[in-house]
Every structure is written in structure tokens, then in C-alpha cells.
Coordinates of C-alpha atoms in Angstrom, one line a residue:
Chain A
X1 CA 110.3 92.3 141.1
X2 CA 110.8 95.2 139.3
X3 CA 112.5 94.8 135.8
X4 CA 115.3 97.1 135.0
X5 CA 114.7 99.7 132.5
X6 CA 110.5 100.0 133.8
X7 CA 111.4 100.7 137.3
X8 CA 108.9 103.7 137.5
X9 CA 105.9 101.8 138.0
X10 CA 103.4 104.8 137.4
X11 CA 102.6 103.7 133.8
X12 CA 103.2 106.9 131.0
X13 CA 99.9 107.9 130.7
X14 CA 100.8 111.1 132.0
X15 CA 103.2 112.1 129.7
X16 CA 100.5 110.9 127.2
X17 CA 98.1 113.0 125.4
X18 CA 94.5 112.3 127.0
X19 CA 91.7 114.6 125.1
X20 CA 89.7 116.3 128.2
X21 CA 86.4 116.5 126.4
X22 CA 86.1 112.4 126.0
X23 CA 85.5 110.1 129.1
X24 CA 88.1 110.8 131.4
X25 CA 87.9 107.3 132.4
X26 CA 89.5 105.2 130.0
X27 CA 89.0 101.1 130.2
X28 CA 91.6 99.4 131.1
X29 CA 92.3 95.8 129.0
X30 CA 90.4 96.8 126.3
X31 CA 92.4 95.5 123.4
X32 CA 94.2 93.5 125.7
X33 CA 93.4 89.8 124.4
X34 CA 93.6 90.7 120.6
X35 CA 97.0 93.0 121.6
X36 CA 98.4 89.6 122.9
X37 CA 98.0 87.1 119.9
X38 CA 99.1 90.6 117.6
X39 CA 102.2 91.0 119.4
X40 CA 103.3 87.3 119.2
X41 CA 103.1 87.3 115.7
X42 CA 105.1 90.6 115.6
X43 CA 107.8 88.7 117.1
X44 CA 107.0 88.5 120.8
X45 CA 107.0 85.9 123.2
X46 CA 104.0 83.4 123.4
X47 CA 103.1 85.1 126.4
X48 CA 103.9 88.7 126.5
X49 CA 104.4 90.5 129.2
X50 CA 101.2 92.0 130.8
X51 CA 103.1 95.3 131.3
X52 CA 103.8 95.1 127.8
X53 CA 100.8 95.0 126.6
X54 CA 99.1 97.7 128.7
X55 CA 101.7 99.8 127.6
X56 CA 100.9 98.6 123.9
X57 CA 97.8 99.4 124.3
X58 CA 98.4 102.9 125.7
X59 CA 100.4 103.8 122.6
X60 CA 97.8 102.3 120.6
X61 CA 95.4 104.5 122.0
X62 CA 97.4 107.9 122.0
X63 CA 98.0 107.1 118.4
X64 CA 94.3 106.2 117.2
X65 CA 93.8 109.6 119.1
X66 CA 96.4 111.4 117.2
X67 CA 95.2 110.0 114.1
X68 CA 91.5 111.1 114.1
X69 CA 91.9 114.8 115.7
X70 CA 94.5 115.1 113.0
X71 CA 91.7 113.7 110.4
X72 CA 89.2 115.8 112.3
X73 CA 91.8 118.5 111.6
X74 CA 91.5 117.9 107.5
X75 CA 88.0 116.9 107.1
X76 CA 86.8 119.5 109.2
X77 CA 86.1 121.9 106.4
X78 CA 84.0 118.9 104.7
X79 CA 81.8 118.7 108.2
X80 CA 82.2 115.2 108.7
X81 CA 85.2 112.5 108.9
X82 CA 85.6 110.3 105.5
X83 CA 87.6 107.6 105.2
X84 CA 89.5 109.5 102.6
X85 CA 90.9 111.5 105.3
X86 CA 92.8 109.1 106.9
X87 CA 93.9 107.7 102.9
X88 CA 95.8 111.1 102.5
X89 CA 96.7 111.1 106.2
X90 CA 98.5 108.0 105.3
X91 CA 99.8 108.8 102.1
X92 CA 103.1 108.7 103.0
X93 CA 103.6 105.7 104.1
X94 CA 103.1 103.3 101.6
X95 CA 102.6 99.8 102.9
X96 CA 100.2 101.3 105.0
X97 CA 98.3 102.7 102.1
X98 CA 98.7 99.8 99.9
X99 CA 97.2 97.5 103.1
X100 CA 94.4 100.1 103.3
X101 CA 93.5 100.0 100.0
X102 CA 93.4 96.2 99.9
X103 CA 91.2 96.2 103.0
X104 CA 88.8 98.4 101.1
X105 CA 88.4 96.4 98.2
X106 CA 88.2 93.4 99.6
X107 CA 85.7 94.9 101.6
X108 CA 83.4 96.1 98.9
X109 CA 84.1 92.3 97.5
X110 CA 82.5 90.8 100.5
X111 CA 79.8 93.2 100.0
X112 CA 79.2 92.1 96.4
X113 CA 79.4 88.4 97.1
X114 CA 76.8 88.8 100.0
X115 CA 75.1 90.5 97.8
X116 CA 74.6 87.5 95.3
X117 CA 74.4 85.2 97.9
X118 CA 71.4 87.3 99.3
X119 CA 69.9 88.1 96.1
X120 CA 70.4 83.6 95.2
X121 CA 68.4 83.0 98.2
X122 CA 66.0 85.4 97.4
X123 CA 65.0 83.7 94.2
X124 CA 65.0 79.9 96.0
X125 CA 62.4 81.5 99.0
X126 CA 60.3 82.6 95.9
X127 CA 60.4 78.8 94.3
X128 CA 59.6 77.1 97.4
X129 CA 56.6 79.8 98.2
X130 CA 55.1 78.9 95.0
X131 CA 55.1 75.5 95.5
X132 CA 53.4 75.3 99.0
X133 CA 50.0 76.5 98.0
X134 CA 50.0 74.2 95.3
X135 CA 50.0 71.1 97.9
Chain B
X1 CA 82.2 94.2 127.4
X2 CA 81.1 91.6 129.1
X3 CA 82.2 88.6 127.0
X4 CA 84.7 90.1 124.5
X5 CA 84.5 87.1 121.8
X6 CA 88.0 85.7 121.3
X7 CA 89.2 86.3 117.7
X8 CA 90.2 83.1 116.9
X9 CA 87.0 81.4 117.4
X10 CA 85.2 84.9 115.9
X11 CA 87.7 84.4 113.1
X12 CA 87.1 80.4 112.5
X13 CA 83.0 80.9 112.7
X14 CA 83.6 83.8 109.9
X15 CA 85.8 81.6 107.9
X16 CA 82.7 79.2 107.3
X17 CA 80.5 81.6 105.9
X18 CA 82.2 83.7 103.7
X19 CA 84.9 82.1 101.6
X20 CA 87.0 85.1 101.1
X21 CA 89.4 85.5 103.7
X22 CA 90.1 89.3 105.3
X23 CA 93.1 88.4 106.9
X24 CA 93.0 91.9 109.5
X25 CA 89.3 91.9 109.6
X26 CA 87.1 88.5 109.7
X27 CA 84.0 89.9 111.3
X28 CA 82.4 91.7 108.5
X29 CA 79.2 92.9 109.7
X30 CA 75.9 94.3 108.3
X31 CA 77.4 96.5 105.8
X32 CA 76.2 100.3 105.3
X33 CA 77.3 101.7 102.2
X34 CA 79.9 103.6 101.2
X35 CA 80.5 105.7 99.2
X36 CA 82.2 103.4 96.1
X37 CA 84.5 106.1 94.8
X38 CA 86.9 105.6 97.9
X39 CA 87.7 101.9 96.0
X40 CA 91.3 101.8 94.5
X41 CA 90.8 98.8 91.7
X42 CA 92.8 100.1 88.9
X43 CA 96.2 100.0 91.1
X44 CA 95.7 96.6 92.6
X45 CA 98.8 94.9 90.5
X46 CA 101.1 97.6 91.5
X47 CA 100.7 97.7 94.8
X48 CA 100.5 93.8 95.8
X49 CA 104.2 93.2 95.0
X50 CA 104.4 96.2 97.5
X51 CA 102.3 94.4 99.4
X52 CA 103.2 91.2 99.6
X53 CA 106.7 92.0 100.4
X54 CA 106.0 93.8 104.0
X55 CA 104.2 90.5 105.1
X56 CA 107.3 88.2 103.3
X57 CA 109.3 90.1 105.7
X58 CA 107.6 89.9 108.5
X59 CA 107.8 86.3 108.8
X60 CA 111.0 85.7 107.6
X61 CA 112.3 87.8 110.0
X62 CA 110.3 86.9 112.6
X63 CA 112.2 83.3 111.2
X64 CA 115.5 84.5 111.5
X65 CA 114.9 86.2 114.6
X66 CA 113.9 83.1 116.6
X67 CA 115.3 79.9 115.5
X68 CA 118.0 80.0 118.0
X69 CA 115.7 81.6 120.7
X70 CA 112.8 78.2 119.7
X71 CA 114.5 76.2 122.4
X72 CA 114.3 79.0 124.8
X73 CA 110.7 79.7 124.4
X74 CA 109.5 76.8 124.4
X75 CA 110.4 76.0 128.1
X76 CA 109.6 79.4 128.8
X77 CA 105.7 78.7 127.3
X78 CA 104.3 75.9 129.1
X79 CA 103.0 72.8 127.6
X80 CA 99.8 73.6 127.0
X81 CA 98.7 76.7 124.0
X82 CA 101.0 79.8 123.7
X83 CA 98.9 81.6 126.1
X84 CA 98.5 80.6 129.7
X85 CA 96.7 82.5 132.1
X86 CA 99.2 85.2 133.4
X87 CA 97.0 87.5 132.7
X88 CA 94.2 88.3 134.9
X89 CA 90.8 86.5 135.8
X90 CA 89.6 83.0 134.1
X91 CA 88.7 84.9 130.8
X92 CA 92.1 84.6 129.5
X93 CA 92.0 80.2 130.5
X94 CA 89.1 79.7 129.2
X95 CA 90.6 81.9 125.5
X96 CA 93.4 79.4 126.0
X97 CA 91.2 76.4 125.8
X98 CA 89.3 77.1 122.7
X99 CA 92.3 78.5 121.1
X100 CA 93.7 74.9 121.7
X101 CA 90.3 73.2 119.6
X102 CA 90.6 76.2 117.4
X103 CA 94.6 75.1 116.6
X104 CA 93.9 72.0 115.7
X105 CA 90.8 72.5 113.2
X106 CA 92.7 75.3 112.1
X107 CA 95.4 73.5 110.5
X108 CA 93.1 72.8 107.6
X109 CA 91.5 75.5 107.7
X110 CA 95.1 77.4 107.2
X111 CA 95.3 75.2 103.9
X112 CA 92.3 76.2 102.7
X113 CA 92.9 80.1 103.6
X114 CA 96.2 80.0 102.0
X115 CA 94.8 78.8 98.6
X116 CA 92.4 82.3 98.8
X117 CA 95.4 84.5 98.8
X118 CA 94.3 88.0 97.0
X119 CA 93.4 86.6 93.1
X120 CA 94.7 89.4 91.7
X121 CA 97.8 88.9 93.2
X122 CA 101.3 87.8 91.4
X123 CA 100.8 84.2 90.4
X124 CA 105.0 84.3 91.0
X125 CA 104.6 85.8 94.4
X126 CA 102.3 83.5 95.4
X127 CA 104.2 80.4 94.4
X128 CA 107.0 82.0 96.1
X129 CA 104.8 82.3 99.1
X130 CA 103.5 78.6 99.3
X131 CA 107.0 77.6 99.1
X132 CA 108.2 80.0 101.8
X133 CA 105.2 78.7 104.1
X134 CA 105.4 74.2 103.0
X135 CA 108.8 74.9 104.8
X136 CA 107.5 76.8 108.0
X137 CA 108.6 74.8 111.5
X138 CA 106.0 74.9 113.9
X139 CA 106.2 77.2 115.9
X140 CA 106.9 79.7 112.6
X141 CA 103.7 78.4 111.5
X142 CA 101.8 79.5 114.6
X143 CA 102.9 82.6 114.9
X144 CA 102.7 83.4 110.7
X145 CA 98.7 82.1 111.9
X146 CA 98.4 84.9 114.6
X147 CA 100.2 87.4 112.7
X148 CA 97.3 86.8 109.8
X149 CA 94.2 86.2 112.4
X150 CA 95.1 89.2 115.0
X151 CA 93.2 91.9 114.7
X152 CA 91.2 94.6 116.7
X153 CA 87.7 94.0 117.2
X154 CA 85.5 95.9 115.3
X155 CA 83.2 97.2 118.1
X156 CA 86.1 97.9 120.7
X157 CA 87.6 100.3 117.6
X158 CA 84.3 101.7 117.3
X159 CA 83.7 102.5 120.5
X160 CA 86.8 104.3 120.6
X161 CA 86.6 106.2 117.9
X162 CA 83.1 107.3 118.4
X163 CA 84.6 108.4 122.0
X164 CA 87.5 110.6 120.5
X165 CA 85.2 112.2 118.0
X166 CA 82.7 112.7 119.8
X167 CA 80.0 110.3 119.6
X168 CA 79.9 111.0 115.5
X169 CA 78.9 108.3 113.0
X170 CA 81.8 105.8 112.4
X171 CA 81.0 104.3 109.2
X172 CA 82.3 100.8 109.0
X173 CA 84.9 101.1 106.5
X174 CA 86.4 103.9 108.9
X175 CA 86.8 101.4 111.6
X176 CA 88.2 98.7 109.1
X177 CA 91.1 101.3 107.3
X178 CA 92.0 102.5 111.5
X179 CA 92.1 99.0 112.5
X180 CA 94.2 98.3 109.6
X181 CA 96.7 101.3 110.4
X182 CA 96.9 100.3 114.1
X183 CA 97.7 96.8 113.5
X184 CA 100.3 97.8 111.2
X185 CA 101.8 100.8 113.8
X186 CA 101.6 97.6 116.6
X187 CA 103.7 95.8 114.3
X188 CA 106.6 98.6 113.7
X189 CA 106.6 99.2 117.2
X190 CA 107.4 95.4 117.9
X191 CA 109.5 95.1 115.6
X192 CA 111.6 98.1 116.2
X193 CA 111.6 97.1 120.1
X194 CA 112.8 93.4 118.6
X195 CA 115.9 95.2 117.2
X196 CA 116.8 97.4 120.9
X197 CA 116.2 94.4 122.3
X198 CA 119.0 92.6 119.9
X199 CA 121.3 96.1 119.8
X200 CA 121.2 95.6 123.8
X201 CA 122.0 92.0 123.6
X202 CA 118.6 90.7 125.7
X203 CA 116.4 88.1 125.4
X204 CA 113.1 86.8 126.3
X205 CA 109.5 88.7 126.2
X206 CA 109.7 92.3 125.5
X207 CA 109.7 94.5 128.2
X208 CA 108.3 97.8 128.6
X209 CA 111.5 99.5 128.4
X210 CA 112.2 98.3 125.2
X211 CA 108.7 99.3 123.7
X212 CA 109.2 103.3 124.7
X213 CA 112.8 103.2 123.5
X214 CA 111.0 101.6 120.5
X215 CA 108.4 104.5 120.2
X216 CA 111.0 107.2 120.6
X217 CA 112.8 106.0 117.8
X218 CA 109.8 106.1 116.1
X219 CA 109.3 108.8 116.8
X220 CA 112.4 110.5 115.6
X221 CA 111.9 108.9 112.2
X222 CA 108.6 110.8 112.1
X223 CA 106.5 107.6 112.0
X224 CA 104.5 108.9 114.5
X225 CA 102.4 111.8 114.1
X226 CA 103.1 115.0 116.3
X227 CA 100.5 117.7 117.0
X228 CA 101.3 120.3 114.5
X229 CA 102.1 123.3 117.0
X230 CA 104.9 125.6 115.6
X231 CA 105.7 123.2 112.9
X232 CA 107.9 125.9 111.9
X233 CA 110.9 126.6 113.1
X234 CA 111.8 123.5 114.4

């Protein structure tokens, strides 16, 4: 059955940008089950269509890829990609940045509560190694 | 990938350890360290009311949006979980099943990970928020908890990234911030196709039609980068 506005069935990944120096093959269904739960709470069906999503994933892809060869592009005068790259890559678009920034911090607050937590358990191993030569 | 862990159940084993909740990204590895001058704290007020209001309307217009079309979907979903196995092997059943044990503990857990909202958030936005969510049907409610839970895996973006670059070091925090942008670009994407989709008068699952007339628009609006060859006279 071929729905009415996808009637080409070759899916766009010709008109696509594929780098030639990666893997030429590309996985198929990589993102696929996470894409699914994403796009529902976007506002999709419960069960999206599989074409959908492949084709979700598709742009996903050619954007990730747009993203870092544009980054590559900045950072390449520093040598190596930062994550500060992508930050003024994103500038312009400001919920983006703001939910960037949020990530990071609450990043490096996970870090510092592991941290403690690692550091707590630390000190209990200690106790209890001092008590077992004792007995 | 074998056995690609479903994110739900990744996300519900995270939630026991750590108590803060990293809505886009619950599997938190090993942590390298970064360089700590790429932290933002000083603009942290500022930007939440920002924040917040992106995600406030998200769901209320993923609300508005589907109240009449609940009766639909529901007989268009079959009784049992959102996701039934239309697509491909028996990986996708058996992601259906725990997601089923996983709704049902999650209910509390959703309590629990709504209390640990971001602290330095507006105490006003967030009453306004518990509000907005004590009067969530549903089916609102279940797709407000996939909206919050979805989220690329961390080694799938990895992988990919290290495969555009060129096998280079991907430092975790990259992979977190380009997870982050591509769950957000997902979202515009659906969200513009949601409004074709209403401008054409349709309904039912998004189609791939809808999603390229979505990413031209997009694409017109400049939201999607273009490879900057003779930026100049165009």
C-alpha cells in the first residue's frame, strides 16, 4: 500500500549528504527504538510509522553530520573538537543553548555527588578494615 | 549492537542510583573530566524561565493537539502498551513487555522525579508545573513521561560521532550536549510535521511526507544548517 505523498519508495538518502571517507555502510535501525518513544512524546502516534522513523533517523543523521564537520570546521584551528564548539555553533538558538547548558551542569552535579558518595564509602571501607584485624 | 538496552528500563535502573534526574540523559557513565570552565552557573536563573517554557509548551500542545484525536488513537493502539510489534523482529515485543512493568512502577517513580525538578529553578514555575501535570489525563501523562525519558543512547551517539570525525576522542560531555541538540531538532521536526499535517487537514501517525515537507520548512527558516559554499551572494 503505498501512502500518498511517499510514493517513491527509494528512501532520500541520495539526495542526502553521505561523507565518503566514513563507513560507507551505514546501520540501519540504529536509533530506531529510542526514535520511537521520542517521537510519541513530540506528538506522534503511539506507534509511529516505521517509514517514519527511518526517515527520522536519516535526518537525524545528516544533521549530527552537518553539525560536527561544521564544528570540525571552527575547532579546527584549535586541533581538536571541544564541546565549546558546538555551544557557539548553537548560539543562536536559544532554547537549545539554554537545554545544553542545563545538561552540562547537571552533568558536572552528578559528577560531584558521585564524587561524595565515592569519597563516603571510601572512609566506611577504611572503618570496617580496621576493625577486622582486631577480631 | 546486539542487545541495544531499552531506555526505559536503562532509565528506571539509573533512577535508583543517582537521585538527580537528567531527564535527556539517565545513563551517566564513568565520567572523564572536563574541562570545568565550559560550566555556565552564573546564568542558571535566567535561562530556566527560558527553559521551562519550551517544555510547558510542548506538552500543552501536545494537549491541545490530541484531546479530540484520544478516542482515535486509542483504537488505533491496541490494548496492550503504546508500542506493539510493527516493527521488525521480537526485539521490539519483548521492549513492549518491560515497558508495560516499567509503566506501572513508574508511576511512582514519575512522583518522585517530578519533586527533583532543577533546584535552582523558579519556585513559581514549578508550582505552576505541578499544577499543569496533577491535571494531566492519561494518555497526556504518558506521553509528558516519554517526552522526559526518550533519549539517544549514549554509545549509539558515540559511535557515530567517532565515525563522522574520524575515529577521534569523543569526550562524554560531547556526546551529552549532541544528544541534547538532536533530541531537540527531533522535536521541531515533529512538531512542525504536526502542524502540515493540521494545515492539510489529516490525521493519524505521521507520514513520511509530512516529515520532508517538515524539514524543508525548516529548512527555509534556517534551522537547519547548510554547508557554507558561496554563502555569498545568495
Amino acid at each position: 500500500m503505498s501512502s500518498s505523498g511517499g510514493g517513491s519508495s527509494s528512501k532520500p538518502r541520495s539526495a542526502s549528504f553521505q561523507p565518503s571517507e566514513t563507513s560507507s555502510k551505514r546501520k540501519r535501525g540504529v536509533f530506531q527504538k529510542e526514535l520511537q518513544h521520542m517521537m510519541y512524546g513530540f506528538g506522534d502516534d503511539p506507534n509511529p510509522l516505521p517509514e517514519s522513523v527511518a526517515l527520522m533517523e536519516d535526518i537525524v543523521v545528516e544533521y549530527v553530520t552537518e553539525l560536527v564537520h561544521k564544528a570540525q570546521d571552527i575547532g579546527s584551528q584549535r586541533g581538536k573538537l571541544s564541546v565549546e564548539d558546538f555551544l557557539y555553533l548553537i548560539r543562536k538558538d536559544l532554547p537549545k543553548l539554554n537545554r545544553c547548558t542545563e545538561l552540562l551542569s547537571m552533568n558536572e552535579e552528578l559528577k560531584q555527588a558521585r564524587k561524595v558518595f565515592e569519597s563516603d564509602e571510601d572512609k566506611l571501607r577504611k572503618v570496617f578494615e580496621v576493625d577486622e584485624p582486631v577480631e | 549492537m546486539k542487545q541495544s538496552k531499552d531506555p526505559f528500563e536503562a532509565a528506571f535502573e539509573e533512577q535508583e542510583d543517582s537521585p538527580p534526574e537528567s531527564p535527556a540523559d539517565t545513563a551517566v557513565d564513568a565520567l572523564q573530566n572536563p574541562n570545568s570552565s565550559i560550566v555556565a552557573h552564573n546564568s542558571q536563573s535566567q535561562p530556566q524561565d527560558q527553559l521551562q517554557l519550551p517544555h510547558d509548551d510542548n506538552a500543552k500542545k501536545g494537549a491541545s493537539q490530541f484531546t479530540p484525536l484520544s478516542g482515535s488513537g486509542r483504537t488505533n493502539a491496541s490494548s496492550s502498551g503504546p508500542f506493539t510489534a510493527t516493527t521488525g523482529a521480537g526485539g521490539s515485543g519483548t521492549g513492549m513487555k518491560s515497558k508495560e512493568e516499567e509503566e506501572e512502577e513508574e508511576e511512582e517513580n514519575m512522583d518522585v522525579e517530578l519533586g527533583k525538578f532543577p533546584s535552582s529553578g523558579d519556585p513559581d514555575k514549578m508550582a505552576k508545573m505541578q499544577a499543569i501535570l496533577s491535571q494531566f489525563t492519561e494518555e497526556q501523562m504518558s506521553r509528558y513521561e516519554s517526552f522526559r525519558r526518550a533519549g539517544f543512547q549514549k554509545s549509539n551517539m558515540k559511535r557515530l560521532l567517532a565515525s563522522i570525525t574520524g575515529t577521534q576522542k569523543i569526550s562524554v560531555p560531547m556526546t551529552i550536549v549532541v544528544s541534547g541538540i538532536a533530541k531537540m531538532f527531533v522535536g521541531e521536526v515533529v512538531e512542525t510535521a504536526r502542524i502540515v499535517m493540521q494545515e492539510r487537514k489529516e490525521s493519524g501517525p505521521i507520514r513520511p511526507c509530512h516529515l520532508r515537507e517538515a524539514y524543508r520548512r525548516l529548512k527555509l527558516e534556517g534551522k537547519v544548517f547548510k554547508r557554507p559554499m558561496s554563502r555569498l551572494f545568495r
